[in-house]
mmCIF file of C-alpha atoms and ligand atoms in Angstrom:
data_model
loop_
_atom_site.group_PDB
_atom_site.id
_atom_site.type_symbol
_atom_site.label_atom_id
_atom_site.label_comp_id
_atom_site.label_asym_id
_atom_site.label_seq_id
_atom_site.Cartn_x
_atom_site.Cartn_y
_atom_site.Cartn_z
ATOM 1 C CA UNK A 1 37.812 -39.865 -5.247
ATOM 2 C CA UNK A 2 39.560 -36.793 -5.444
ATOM 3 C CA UNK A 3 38.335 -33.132 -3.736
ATOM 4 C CA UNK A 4 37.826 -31.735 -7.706
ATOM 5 C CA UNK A 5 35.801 -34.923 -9.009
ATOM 6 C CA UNK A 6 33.206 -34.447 -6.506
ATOM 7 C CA UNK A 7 31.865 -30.988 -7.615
ATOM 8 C CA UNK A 8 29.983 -31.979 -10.578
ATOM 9 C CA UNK A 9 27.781 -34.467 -8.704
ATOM 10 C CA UNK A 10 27.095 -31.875 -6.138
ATOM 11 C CA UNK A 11 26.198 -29.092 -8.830
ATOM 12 C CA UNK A 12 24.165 -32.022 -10.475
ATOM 13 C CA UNK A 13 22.517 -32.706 -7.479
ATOM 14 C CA UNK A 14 21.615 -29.099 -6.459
ATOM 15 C CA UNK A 15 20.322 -28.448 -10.075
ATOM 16 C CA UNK A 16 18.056 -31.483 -9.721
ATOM 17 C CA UNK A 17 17.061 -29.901 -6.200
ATOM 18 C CA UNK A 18 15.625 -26.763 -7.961
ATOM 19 C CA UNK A 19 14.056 -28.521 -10.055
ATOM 20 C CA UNK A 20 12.333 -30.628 -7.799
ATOM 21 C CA UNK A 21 11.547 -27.594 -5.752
ATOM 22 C CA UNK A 22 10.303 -25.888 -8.673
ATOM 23 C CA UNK A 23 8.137 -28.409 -9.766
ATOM 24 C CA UNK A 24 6.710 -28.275 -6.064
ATOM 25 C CA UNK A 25 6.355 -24.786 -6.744
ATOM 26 C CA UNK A 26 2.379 -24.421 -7.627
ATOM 27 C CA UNK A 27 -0.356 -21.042 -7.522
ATOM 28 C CA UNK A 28 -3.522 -22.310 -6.310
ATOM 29 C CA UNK A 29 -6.940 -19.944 -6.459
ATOM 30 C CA UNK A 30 -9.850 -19.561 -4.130
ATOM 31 C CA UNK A 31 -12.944 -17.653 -4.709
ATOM 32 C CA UNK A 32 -14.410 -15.329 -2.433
ATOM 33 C CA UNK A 33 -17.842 -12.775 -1.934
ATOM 34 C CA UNK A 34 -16.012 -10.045 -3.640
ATOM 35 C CA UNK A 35 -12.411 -11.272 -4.257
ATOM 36 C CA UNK A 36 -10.156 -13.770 -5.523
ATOM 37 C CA UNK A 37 -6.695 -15.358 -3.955
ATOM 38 C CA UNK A 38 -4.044 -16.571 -5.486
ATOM 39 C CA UNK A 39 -1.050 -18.081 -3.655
ATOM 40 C CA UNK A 40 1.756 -20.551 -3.989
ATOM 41 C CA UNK A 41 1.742 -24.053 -2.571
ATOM 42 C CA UNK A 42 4.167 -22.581 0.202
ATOM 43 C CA UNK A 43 1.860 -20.613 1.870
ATOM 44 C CA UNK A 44 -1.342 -22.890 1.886
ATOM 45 C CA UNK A 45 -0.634 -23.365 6.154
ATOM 46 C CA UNK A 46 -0.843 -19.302 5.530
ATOM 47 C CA UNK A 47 -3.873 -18.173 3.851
ATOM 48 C CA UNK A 48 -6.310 -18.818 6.548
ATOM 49 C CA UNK A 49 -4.450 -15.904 8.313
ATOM 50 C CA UNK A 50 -3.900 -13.997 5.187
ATOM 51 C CA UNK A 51 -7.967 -13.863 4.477
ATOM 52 C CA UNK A 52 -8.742 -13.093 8.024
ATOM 53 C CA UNK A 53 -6.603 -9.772 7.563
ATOM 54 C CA UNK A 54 -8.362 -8.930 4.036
ATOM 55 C CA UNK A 55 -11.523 -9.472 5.586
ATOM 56 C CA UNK A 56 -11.461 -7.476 8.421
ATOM 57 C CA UNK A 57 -9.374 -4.002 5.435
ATOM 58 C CA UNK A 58 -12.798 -4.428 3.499
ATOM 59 C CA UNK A 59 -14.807 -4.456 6.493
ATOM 60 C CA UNK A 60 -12.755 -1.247 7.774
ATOM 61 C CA UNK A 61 -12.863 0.619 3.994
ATOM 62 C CA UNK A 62 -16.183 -0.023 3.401
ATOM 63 C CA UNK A 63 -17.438 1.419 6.893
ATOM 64 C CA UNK A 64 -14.855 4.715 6.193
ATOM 65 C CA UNK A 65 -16.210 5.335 2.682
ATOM 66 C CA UNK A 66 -20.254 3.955 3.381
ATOM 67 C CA UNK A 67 -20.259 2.361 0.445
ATOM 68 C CA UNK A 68 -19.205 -1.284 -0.693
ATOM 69 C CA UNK A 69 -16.521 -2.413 -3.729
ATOM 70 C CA UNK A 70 -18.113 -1.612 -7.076
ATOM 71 C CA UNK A 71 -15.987 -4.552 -8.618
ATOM 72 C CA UNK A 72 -14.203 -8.451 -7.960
ATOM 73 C CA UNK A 73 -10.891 -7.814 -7.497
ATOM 74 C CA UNK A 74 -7.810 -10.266 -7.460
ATOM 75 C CA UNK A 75 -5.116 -10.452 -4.554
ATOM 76 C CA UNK A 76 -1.902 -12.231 -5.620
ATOM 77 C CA UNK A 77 0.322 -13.510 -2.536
ATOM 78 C CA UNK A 78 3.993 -13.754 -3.763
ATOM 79 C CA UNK A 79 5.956 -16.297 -1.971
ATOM 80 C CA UNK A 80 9.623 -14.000 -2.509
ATOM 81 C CA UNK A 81 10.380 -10.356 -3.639
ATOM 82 C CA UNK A 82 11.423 -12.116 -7.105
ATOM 83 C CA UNK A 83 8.085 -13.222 -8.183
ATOM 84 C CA UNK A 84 6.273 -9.518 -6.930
ATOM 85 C CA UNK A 85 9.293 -7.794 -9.184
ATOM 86 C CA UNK A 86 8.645 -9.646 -11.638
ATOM 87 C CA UNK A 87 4.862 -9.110 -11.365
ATOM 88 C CA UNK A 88 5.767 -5.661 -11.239
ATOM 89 C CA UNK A 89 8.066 -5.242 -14.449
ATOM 90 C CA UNK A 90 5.203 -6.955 -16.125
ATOM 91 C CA UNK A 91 2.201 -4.303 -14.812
ATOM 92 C CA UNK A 92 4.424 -1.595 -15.342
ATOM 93 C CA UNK A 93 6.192 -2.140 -18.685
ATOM 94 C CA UNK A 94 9.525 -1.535 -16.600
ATOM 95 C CA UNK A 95 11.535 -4.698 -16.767
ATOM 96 C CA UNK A 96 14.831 -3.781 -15.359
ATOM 97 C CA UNK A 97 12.584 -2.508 -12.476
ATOM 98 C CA UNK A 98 13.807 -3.369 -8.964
ATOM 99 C CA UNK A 99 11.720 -2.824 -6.053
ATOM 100 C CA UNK A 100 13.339 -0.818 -2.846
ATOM 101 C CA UNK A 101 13.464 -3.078 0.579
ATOM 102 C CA UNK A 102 10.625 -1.337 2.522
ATOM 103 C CA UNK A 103 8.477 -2.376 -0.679
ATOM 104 C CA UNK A 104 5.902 -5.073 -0.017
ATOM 105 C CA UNK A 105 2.706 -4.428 -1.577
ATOM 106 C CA UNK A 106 0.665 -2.816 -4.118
ATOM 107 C CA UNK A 107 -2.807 -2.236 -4.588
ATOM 108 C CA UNK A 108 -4.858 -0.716 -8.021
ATOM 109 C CA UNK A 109 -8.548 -1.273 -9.106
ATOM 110 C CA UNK A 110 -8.682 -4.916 -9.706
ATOM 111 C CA UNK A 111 -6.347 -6.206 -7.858
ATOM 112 C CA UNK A 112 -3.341 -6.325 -4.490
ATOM 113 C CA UNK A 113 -0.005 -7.601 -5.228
ATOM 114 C CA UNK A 114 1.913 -8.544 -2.053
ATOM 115 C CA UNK A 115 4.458 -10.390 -0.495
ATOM 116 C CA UNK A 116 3.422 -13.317 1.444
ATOM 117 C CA UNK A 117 3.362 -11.287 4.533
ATOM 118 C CA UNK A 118 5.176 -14.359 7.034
ATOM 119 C CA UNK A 119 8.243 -13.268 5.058
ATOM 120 C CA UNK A 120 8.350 -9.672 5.351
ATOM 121 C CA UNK A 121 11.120 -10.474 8.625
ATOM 122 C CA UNK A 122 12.845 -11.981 6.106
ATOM 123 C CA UNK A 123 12.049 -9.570 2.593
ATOM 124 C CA UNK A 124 11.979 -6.682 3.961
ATOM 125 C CA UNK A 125 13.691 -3.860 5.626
ATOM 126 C CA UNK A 126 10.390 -1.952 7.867
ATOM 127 C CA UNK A 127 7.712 -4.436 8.180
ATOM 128 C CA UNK A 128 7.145 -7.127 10.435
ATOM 129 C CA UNK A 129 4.780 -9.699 10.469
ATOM 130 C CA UNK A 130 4.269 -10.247 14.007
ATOM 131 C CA UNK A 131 3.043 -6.462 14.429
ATOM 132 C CA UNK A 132 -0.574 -7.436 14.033
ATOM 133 C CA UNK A 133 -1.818 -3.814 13.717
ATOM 134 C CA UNK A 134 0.763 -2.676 11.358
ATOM 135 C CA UNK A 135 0.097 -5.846 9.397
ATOM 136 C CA UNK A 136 -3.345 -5.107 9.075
ATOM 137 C CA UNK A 137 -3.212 -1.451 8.043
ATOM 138 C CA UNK A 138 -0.339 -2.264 5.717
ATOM 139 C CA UNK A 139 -3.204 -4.567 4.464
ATOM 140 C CA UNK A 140 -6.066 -2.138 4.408
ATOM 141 C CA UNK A 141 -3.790 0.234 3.157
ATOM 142 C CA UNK A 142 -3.891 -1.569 -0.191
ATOM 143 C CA UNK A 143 -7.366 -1.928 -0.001
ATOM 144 C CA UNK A 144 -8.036 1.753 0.104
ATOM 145 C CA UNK A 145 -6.177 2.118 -3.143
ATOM 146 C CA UNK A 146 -8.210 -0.707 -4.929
ATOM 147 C CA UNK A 147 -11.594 0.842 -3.429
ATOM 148 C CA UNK A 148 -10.229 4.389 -4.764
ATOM 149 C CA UNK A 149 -9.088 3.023 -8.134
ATOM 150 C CA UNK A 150 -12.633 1.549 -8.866
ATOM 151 C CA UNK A 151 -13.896 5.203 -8.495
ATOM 152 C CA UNK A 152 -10.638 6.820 -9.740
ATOM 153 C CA UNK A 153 -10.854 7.877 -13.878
ATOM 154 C CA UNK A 154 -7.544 6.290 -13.699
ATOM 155 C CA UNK A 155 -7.958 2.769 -12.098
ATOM 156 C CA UNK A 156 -5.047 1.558 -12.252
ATOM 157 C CA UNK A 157 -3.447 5.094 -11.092
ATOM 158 C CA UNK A 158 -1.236 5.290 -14.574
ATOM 159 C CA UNK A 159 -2.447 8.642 -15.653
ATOM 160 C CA UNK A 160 -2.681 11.072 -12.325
ATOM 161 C CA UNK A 161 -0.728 14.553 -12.102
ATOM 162 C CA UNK A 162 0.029 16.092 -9.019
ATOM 163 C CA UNK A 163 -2.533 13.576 -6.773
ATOM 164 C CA UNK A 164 0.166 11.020 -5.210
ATOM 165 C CA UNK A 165 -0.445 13.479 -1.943
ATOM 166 C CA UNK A 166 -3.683 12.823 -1.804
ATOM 167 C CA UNK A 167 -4.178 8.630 -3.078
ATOM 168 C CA UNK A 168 -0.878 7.873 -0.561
ATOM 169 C CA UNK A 169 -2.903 10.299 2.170
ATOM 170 C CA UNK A 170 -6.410 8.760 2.118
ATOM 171 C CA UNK A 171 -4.745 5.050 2.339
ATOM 172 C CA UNK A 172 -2.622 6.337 5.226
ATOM 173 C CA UNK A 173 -5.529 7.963 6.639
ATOM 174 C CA UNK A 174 -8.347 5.804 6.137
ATOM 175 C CA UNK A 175 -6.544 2.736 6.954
ATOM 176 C CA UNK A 176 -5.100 4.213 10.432
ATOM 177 C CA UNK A 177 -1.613 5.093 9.889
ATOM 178 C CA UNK A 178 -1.925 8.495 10.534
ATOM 179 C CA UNK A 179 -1.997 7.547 14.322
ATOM 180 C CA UNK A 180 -0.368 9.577 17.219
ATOM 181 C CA UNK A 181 2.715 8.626 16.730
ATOM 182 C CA UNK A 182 2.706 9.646 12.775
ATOM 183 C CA UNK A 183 0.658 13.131 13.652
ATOM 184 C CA UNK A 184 3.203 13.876 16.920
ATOM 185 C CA UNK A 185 5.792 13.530 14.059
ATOM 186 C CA UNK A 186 4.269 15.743 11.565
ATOM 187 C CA UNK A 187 3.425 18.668 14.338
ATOM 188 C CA UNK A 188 6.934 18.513 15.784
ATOM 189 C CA UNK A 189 8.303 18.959 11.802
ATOM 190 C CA UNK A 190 5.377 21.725 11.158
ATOM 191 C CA UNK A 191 6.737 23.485 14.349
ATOM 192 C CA UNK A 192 9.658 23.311 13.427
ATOM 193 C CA UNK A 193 9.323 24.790 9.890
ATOM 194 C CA UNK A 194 10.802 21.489 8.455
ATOM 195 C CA UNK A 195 7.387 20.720 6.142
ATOM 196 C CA UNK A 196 7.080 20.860 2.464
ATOM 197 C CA UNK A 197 5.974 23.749 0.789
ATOM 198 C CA UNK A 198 3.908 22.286 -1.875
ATOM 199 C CA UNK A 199 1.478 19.653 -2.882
ATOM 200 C CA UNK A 200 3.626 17.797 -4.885
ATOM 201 C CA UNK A 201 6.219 17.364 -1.996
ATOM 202 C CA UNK A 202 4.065 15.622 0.655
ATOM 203 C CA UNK A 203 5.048 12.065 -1.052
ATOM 204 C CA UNK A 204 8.456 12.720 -0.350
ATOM 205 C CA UNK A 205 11.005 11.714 2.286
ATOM 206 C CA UNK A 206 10.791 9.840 5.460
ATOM 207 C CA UNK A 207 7.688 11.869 6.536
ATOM 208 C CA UNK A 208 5.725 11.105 3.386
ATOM 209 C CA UNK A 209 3.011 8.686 5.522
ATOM 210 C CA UNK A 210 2.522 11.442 7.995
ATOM 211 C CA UNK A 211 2.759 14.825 6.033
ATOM 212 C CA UNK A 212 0.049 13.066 2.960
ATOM 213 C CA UNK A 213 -1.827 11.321 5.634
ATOM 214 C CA UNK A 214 -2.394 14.170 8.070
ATOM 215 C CA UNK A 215 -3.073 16.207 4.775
ATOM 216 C CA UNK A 216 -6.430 13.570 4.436
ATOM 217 C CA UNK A 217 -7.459 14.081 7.643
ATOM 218 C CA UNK A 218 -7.640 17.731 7.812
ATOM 219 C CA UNK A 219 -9.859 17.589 4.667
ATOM 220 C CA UNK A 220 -11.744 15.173 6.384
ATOM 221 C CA UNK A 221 -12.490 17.342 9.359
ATOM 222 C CA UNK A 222 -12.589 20.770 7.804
ATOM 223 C CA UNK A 223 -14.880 19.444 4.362
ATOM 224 C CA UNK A 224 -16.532 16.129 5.670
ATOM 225 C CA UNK A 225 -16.316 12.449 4.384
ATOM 226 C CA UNK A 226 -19.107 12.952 1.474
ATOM 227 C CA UNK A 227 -16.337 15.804 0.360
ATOM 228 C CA UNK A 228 -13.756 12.964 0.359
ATOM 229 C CA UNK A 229 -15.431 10.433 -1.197
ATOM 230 C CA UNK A 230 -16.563 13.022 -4.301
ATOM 231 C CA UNK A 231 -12.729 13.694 -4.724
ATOM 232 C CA UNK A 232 -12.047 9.704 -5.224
ATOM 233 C CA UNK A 233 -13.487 10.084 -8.975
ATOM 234 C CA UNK A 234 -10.304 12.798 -9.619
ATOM 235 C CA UNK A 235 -7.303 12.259 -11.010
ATOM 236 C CA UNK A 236 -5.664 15.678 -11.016
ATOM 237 C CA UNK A 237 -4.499 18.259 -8.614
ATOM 238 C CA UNK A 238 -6.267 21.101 -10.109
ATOM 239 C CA UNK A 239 -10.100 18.916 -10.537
ATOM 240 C CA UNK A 240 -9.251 18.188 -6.715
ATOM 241 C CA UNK A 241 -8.830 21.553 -5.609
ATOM 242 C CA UNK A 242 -11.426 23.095 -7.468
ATOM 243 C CA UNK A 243 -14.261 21.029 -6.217
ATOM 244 C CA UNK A 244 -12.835 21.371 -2.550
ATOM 245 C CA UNK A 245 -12.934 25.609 -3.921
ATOM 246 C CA UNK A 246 -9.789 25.995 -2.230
ATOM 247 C CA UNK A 247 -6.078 27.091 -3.810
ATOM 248 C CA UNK A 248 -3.014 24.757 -2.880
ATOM 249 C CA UNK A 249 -1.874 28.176 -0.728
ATOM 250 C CA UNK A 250 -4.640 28.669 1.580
ATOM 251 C CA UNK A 251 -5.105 24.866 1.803
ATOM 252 C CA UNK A 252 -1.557 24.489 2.869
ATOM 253 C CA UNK A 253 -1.914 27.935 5.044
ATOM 254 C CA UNK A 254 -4.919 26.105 7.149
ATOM 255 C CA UNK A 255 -4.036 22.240 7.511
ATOM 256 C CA UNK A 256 -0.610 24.203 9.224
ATOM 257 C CA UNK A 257 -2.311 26.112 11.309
ATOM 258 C CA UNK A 258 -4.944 22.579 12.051
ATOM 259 C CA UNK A 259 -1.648 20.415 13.188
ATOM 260 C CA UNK A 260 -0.730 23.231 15.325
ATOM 261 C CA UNK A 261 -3.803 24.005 16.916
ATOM 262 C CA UNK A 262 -4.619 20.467 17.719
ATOM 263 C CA UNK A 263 -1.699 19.569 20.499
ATOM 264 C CA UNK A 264 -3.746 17.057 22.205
ATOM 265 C CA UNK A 265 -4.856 14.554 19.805
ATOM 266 C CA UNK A 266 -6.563 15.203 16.193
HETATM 267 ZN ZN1 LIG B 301 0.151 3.269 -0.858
#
């Protein structure tokens, strides 16, 4: 047998591999109290894991907000960044969309898209899986932004202006991201003049976690949690601000002046 006469059979053989693997391939569903899972075959050895971390982000929302999930809600566990594009394209009507590396999971109203969080090593450029903590608040993270979505006029979070600061802040803030680290961060930037001088710029650049999160907590301290949990029904900047009777200037003017003050820890 010549070198050339070989190739089909092995191009044969790996198309009848894909297949095979494809056919292996299969979403299964289990029903829980207040939510339901969905994950592929590969990641049945997984889900144990996976449910113990969900568990424990609703335990840790519902205890920040006092108040339990008004609605079921649907977590889908995407064995590869493929199938969680492709989810995505789908939700959001964009379907050239490709997702950036540091991308792993969303989280709306009814339901948490991620990727099966045993291959974030491998699917991502930030996250690893073996950082418990991180895993988990990357997990309760999510959850925030499906407990805020079933109180949000815009579930789904399609049809906000100017709010990104504040629905990226409270999930970075409620689900313990804004920790020392972050805030130590943030107060060397605010020191150093290097902070953004509006709203609409917290969600921006590497700081985005720290400068929207730290953003949440000062509204926290200064207003109280029943304050923050009356702004989850908003879904625009100026509804937010007038119900915290505050303008964007002196609100920016005194969570400065809070991440300097507090040098210690916040
Ligand atoms: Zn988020």
């Amino acid at each position: 047998m010549s070198k050339n006469s070989r190739i089909p059979f092995i191009v044969c053989s790996l198309v009848l591999f894909s297949s095979w693997v494809q056919a292996e391939s299969k979403w299964i569903t289990e029903t829980h109290k207040i939510y339901s899972i969905h994950y592929d075959s590969v990641d049945k050895q997984n889900v144990k894991e996976y449910k113990a971390f969900i568990d424990s982000g609703i335990l840790t929302v519902q205890a920040f907000f006092g108040g339990s999930f008004k609605s079921r809600f649907e977590v889908n566990i995407h064995p590869n960044r493929k199938s969680l594009d492709t989810q995505w394209q789908t939700d959001w009507k964009m379907p050239d969309f490709k997702s950036e590396c540091w991308m792993v999971a969303s989280g709306v109203a009814g339901k948490l898209d991620m990727i099966s969080p045993k291959r974030w090593d491998t699917e991502s450029c930030e996250h690893k899986y073996a950082d418990k903590i991180k895993t988990q608040q990357l997990i309760t993270h999510e959850l925030v932004h499906a407990y805020h979505g079933q109180f949000n006029a815009s579930p789904d979070f399609s049809d906000v202006t100017g709010i990104d600061w504040f629905v990226e802040g409270l999930a970075t803030y409620a689900s313990g991201q804004s920790d020392s680290a972050s805030l130590a961060e943030v107060r060397k930037a605010v020191s150093e003049n290097k902070f953004p001088a509006e709203l609409d710029k917290f969600w921006t650049g590497k700081l985005r976690y720290g400068f929207s999160g730290s953003m949440v907590l000062f509204i926290d301290k200064k207003f109280g949690r029943a304050k923050i949990i009356e702004l989850l029904k908003f879904n625009n900047k100026k509804d937010l601000l007038a119900a915290l009777s505050i303008s964007e200037e002196e609100l920016l003017n005194e969570w400065k002046e809070y991440i300097s003050r507090h040098t210690v820890s916040l």
